[in-house]
Short mmCIF file of N, CA, C and O in Angstrom, two decimals:
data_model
loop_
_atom_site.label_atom_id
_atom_site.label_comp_id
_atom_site.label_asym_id
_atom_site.label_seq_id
_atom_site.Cartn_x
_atom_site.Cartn_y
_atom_site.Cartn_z
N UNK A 253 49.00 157.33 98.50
CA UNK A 253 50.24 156.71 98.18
C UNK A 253 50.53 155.67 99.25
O UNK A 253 50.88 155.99 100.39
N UNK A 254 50.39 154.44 98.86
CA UNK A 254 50.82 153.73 99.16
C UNK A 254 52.11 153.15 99.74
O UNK A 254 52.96 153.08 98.85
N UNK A 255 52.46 152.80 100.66
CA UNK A 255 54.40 152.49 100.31
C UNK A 255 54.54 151.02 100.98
O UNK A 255 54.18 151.00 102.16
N UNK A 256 54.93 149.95 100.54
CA UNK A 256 55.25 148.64 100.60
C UNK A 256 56.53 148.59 101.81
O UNK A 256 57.52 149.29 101.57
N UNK A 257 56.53 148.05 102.66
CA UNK A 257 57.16 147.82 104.05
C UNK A 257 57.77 146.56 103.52
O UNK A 257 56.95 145.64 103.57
N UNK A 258 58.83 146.24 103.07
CA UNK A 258 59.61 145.22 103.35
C UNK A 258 60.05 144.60 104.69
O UNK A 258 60.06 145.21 105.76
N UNK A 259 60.44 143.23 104.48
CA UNK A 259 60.77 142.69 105.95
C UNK A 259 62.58 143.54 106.16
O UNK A 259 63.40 143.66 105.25
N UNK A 260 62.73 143.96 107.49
CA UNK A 260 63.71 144.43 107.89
C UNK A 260 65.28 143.72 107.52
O UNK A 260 66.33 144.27 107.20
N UNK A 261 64.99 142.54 107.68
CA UNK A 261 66.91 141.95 108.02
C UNK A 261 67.09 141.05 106.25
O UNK A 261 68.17 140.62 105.83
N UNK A 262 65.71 140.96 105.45
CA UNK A 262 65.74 140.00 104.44
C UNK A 262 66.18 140.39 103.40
O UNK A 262 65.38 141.24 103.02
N UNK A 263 67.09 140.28 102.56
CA UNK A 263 67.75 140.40 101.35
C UNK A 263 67.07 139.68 100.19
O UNK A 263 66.34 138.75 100.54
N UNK A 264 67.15 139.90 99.00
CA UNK A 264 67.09 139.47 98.13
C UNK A 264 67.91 138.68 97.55
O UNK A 264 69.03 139.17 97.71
N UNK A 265 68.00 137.40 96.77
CA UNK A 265 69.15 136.53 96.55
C UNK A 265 69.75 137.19 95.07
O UNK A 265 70.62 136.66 94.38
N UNK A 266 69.15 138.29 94.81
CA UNK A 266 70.44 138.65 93.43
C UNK A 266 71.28 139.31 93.88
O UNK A 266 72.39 139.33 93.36
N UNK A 267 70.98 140.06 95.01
CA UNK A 267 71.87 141.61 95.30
C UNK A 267 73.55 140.94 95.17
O UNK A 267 74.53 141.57 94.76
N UNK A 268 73.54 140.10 95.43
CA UNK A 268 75.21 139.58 95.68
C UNK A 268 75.71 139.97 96.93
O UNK A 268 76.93 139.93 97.07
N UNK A 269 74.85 140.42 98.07
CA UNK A 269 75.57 140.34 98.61
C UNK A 269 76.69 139.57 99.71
O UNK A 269 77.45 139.97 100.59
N UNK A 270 76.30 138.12 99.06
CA UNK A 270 77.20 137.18 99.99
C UNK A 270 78.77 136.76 98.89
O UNK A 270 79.54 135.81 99.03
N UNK A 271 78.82 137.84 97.86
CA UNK A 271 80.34 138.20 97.32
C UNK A 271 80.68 138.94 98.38
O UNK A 271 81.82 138.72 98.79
N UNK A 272 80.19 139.60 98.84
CA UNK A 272 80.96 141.03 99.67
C UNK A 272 81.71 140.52 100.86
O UNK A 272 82.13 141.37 101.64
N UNK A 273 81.99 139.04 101.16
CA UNK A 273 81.74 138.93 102.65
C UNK A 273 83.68 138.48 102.38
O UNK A 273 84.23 137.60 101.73
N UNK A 274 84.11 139.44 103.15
CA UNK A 274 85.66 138.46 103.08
C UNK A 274 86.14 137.41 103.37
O UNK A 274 87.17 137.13 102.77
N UNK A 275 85.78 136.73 104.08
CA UNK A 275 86.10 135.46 104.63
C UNK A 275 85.24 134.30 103.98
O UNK A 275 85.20 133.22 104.57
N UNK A 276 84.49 134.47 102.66
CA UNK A 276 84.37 133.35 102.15
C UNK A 276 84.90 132.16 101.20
O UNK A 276 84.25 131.22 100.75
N UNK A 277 86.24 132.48 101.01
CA UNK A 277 87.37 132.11 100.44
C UNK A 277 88.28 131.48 101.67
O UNK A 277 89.49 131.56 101.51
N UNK A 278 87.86 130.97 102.68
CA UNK A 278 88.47 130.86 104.01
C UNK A 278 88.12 128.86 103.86
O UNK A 278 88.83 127.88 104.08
N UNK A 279 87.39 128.94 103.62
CA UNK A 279 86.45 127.74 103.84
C UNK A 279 87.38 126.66 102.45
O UNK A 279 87.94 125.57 102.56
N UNK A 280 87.17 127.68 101.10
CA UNK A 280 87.71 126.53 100.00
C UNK A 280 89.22 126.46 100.42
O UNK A 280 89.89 125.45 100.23
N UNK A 281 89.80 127.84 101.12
CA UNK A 281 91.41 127.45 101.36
C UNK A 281 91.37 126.25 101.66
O UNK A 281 91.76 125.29 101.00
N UNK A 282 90.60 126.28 103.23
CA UNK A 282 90.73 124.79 103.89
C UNK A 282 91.22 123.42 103.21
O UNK A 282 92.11 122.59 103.35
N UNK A 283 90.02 123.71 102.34
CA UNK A 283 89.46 121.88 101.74
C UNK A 283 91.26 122.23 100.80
O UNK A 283 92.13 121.40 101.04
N UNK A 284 91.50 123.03 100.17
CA UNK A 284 92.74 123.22 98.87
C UNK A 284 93.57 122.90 99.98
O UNK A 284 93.97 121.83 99.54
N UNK A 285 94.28 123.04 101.38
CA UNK A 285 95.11 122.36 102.39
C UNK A 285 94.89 121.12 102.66
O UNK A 285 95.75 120.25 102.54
N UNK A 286 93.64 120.90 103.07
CA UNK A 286 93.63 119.62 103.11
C UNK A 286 94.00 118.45 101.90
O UNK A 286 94.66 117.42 102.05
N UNK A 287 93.57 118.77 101.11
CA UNK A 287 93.91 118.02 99.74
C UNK A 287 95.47 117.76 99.86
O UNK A 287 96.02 116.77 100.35
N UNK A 288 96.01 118.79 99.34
CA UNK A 288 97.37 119.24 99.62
C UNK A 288 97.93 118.13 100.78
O UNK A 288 98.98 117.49 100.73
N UNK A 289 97.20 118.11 101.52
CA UNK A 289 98.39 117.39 103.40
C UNK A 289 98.10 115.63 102.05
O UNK A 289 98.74 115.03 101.18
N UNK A 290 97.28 115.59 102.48
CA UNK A 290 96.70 114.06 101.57
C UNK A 290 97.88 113.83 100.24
O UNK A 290 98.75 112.96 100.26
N UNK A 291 97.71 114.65 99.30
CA UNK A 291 98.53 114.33 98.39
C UNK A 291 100.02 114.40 98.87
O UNK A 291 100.71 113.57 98.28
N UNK A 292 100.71 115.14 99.76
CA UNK A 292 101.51 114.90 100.30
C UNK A 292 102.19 113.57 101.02
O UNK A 292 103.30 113.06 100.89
N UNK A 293 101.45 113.36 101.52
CA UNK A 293 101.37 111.85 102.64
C UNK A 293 101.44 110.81 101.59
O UNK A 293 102.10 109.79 101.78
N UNK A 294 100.86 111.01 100.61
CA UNK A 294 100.40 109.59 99.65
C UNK A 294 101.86 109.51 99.13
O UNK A 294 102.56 108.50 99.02
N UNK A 295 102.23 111.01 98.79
CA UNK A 295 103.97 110.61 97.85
C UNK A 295 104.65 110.33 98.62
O UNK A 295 105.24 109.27 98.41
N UNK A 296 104.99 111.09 99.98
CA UNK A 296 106.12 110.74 100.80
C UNK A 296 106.21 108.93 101.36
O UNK A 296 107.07 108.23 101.88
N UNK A 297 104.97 108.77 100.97
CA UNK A 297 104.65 106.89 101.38
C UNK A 297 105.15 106.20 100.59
O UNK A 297 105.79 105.18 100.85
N UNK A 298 104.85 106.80 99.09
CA UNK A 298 105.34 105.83 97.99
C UNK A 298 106.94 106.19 97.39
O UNK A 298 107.44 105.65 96.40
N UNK A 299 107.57 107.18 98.22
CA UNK A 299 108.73 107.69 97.79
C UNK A 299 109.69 106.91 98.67
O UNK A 299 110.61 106.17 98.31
N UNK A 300 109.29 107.21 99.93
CA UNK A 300 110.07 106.65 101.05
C UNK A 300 110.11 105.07 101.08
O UNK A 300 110.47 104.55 102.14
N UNK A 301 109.71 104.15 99.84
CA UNK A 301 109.20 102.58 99.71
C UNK A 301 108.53 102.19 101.04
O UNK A 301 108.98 101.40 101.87
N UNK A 302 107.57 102.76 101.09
CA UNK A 302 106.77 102.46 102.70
C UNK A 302 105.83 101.20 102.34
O UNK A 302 105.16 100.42 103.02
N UNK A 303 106.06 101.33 101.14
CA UNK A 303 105.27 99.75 100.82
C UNK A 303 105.98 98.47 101.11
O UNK A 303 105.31 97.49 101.45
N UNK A 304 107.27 98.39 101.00
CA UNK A 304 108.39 97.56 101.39
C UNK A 304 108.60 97.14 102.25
O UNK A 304 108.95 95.99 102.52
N UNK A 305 108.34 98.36 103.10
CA UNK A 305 109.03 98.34 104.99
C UNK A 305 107.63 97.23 105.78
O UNK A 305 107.68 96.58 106.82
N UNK A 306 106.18 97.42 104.51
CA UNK A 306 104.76 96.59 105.46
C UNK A 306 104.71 95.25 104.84
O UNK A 306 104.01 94.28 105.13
N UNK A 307 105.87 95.45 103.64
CA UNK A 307 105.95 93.61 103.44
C UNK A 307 106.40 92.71 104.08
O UNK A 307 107.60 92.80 104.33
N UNK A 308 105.73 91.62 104.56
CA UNK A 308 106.25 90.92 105.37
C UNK A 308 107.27 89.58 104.69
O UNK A 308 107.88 88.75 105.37
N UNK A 309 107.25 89.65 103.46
CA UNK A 309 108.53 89.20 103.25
C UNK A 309 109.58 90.11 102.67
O UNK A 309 109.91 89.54 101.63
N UNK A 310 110.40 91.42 102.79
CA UNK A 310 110.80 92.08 102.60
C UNK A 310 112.13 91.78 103.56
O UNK A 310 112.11 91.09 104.58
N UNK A 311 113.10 92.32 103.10
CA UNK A 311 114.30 92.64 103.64
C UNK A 311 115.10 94.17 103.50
O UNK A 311 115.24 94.60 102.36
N UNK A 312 115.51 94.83 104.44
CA UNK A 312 115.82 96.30 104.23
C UNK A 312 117.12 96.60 106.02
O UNK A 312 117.17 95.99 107.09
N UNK A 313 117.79 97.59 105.56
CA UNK A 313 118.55 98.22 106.22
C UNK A 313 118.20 99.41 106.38
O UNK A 313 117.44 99.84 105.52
N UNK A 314 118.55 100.21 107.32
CA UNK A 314 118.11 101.75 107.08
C UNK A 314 119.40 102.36 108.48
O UNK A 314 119.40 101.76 109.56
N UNK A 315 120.35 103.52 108.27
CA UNK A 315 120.89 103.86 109.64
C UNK A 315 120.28 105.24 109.26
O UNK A 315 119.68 105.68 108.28
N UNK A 316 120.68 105.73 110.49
CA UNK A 316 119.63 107.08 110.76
C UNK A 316 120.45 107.38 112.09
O UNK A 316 120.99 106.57 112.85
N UNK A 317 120.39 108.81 112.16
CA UNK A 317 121.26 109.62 113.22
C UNK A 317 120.53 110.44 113.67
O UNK A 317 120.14 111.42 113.04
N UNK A 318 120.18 110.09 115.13
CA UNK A 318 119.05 111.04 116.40
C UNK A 318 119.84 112.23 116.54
O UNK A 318 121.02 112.37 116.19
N UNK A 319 119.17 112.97 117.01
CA UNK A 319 119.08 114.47 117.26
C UNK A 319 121.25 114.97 118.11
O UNK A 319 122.18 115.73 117.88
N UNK A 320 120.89 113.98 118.98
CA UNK A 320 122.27 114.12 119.71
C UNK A 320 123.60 113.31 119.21
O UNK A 320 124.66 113.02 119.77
N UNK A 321 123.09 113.09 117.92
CA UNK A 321 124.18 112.85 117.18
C UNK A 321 124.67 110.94 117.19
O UNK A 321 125.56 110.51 116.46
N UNK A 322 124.06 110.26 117.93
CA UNK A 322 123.71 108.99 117.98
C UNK A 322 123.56 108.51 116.99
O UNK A 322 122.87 109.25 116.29
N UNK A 323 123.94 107.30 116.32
CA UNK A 323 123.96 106.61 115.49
C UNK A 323 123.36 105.09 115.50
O UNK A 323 123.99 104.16 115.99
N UNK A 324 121.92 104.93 114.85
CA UNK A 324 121.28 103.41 114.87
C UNK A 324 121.51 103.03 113.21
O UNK A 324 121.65 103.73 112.21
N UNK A 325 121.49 101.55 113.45
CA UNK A 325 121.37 100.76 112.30
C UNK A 325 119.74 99.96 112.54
O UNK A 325 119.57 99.21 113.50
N UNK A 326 119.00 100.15 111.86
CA UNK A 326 117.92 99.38 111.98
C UNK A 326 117.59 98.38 110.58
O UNK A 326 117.56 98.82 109.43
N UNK A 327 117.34 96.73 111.01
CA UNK A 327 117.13 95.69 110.13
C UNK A 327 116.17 95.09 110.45
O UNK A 327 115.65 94.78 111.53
N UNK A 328 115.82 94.86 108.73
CA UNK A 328 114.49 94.33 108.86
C UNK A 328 114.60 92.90 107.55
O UNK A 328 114.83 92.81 106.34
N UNK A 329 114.25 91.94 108.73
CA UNK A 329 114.64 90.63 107.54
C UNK A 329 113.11 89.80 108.04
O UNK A 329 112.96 89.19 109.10
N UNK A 330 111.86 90.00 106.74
CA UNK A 330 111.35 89.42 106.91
C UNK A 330 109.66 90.31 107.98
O UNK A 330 108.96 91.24 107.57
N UNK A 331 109.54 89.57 109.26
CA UNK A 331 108.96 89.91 110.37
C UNK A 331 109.78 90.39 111.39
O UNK A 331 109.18 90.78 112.39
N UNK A 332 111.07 90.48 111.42
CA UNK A 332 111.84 90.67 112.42
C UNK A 332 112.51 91.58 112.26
O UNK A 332 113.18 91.83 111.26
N UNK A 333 112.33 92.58 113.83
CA UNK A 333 112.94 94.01 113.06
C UNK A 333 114.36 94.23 114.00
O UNK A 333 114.18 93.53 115.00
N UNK A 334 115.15 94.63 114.05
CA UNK A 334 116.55 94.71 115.01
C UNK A 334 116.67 96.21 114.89
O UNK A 334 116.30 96.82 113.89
N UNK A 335 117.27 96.83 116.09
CA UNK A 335 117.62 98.07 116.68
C UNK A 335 119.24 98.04 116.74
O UNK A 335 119.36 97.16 117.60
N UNK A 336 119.99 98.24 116.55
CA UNK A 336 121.14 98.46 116.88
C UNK A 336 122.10 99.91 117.20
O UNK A 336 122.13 100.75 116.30
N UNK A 337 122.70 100.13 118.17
CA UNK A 337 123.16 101.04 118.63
C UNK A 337 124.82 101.54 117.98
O UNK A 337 125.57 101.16 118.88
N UNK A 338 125.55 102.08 117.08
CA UNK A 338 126.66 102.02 117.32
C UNK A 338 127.63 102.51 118.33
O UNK A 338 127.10 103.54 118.76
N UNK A 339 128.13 102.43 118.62
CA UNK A 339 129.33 102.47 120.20
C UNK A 339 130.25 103.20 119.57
O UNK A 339 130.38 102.96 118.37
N UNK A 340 131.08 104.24 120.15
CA UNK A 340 132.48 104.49 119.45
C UNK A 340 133.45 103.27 120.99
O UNK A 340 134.68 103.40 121.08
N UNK A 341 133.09 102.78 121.48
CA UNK A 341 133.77 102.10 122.42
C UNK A 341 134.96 101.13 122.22
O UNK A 341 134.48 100.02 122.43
N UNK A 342 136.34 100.99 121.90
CA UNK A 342 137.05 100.09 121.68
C UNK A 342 136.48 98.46 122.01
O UNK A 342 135.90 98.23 123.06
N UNK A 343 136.68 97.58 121.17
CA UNK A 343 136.46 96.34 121.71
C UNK A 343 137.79 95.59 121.24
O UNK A 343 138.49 96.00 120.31
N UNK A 344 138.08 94.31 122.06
CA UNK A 344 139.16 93.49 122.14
C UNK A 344 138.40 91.76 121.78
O UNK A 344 137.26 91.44 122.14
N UNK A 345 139.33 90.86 121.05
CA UNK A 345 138.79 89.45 121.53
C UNK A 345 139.46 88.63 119.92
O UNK A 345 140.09 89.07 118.96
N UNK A 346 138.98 87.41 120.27
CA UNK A 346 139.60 87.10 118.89
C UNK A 346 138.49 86.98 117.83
O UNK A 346 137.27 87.02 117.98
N UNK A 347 139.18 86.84 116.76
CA UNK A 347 138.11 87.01 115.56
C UNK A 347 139.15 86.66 114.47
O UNK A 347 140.35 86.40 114.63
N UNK A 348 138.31 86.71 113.15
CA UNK A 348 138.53 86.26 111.95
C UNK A 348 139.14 87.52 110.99
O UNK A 348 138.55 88.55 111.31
N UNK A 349 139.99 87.73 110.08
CA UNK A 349 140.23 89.27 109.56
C UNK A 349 139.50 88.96 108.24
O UNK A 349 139.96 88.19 107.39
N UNK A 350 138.37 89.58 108.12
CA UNK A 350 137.62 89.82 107.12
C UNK A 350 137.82 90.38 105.80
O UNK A 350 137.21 90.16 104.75
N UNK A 351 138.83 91.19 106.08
CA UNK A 351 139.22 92.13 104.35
C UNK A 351 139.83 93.31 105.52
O UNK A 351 139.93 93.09 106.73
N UNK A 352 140.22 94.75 104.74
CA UNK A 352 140.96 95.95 104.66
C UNK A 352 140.09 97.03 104.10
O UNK A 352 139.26 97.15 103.19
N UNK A 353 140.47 97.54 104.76
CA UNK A 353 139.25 99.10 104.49
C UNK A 353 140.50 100.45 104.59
O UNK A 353 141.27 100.85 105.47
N UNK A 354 140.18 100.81 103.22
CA UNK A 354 141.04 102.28 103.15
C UNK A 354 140.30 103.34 102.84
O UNK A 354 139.22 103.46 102.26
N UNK A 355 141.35 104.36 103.50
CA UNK A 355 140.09 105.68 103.43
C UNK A 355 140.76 106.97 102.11
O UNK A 355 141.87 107.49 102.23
N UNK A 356 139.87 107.23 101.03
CA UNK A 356 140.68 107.86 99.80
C UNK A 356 140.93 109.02 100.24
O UNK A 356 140.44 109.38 101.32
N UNK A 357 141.61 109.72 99.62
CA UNK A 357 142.17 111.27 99.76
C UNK A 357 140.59 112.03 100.15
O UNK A 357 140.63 112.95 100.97
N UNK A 358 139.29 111.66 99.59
CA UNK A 358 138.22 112.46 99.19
C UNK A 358 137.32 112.36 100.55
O UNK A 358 136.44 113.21 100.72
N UNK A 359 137.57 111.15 101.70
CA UNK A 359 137.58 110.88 102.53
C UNK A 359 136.49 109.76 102.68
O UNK A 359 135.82 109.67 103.71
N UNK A 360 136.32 108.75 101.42
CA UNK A 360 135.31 108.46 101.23
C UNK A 360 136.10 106.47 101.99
O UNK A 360 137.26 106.68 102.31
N UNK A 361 135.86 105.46 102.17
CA UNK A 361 136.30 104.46 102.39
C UNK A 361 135.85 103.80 102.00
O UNK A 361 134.63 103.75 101.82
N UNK A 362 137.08 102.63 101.54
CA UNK A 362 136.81 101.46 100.94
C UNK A 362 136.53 100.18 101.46
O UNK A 362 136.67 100.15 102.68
N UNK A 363 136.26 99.37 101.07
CA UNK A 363 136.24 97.79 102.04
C UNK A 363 136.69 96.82 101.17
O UNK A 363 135.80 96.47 100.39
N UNK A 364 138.12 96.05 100.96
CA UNK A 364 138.41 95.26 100.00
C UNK A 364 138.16 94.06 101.17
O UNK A 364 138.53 94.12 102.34
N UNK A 365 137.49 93.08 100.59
CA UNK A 365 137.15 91.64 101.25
C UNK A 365 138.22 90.77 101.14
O UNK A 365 138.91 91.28 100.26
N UNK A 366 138.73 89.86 101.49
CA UNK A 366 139.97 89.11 101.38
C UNK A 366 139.13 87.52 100.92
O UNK A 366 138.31 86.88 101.57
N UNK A 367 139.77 87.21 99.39
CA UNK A 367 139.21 86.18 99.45
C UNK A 367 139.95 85.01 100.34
O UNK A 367 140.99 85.20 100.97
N UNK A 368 138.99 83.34 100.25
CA UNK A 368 139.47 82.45 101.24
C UNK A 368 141.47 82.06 100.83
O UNK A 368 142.26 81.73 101.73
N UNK A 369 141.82 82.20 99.57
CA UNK A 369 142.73 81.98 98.84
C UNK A 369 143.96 82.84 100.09
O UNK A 369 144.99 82.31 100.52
N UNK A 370 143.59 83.89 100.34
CA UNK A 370 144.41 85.15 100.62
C UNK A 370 144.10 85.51 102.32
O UNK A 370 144.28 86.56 102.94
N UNK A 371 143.71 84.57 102.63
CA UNK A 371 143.41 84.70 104.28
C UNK A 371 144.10 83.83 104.73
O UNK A 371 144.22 83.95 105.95
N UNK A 372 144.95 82.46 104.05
CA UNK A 372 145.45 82.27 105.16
C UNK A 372 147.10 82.34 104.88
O UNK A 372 147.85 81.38 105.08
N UNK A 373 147.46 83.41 104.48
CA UNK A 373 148.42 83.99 104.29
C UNK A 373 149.04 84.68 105.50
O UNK A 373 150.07 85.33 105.37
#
């Protein structure tokens, strides 16, 4: 009687046993996240008009409020981009009266413009 010695560590490729292995579902997560970050990025680009903001003939406003409660106005006319800070700081000097701004019960405010007719009243 004969008996056939197989090689020690070598498997056969039907046994299945590279189903058994838990962590091979680790690998497609990945690539299914990665996809995911990508399709993400692509909408938040085309949602946020990020196509707008790289035109260089474009015009846009945007204010936005930092962490400490700071308040910027940022403009963009063209190639030229402006930073602006708002101040709660009183200012004094002379100037022109532009219109009237009221604030509704809902607390929302208005801005009525004064035409040239009614300014120099």
């Amino acid at each position: 009687m004969t008996r056939r010695r197989g090689l020690r560590f070598a498997r056969r490729r039907d046994d299945g046993s590279w189903q058994e292995d838990p962590l091979s579902g680790v690998a497609n997560l990945f690539d299914i996240s990665l996809a995911f970050i990508v399709a993400m990025v692509v909408a938040l680009y085309s949602m946020m008009g990020a196509p707008s903001m790289l035109d260089p003939q474009s015009s846009w406003t945007m204010t936005r409020t930092s962490a400490d409660g700071r308040m910027e106005i940022v403009r963009k006319d063209g190639k030229t981009i402006k930073v602006e800070r708002v101040s709660d700081k009183k200012l004094s000097g002379d100037g022109d009266r532009l219109g009237v701004a009221y604030r509704l019960p809902d607390g929302k405010v208005v801005y009525v413009p004064e035409d040239k007719a009614g300014a120099g009243k």
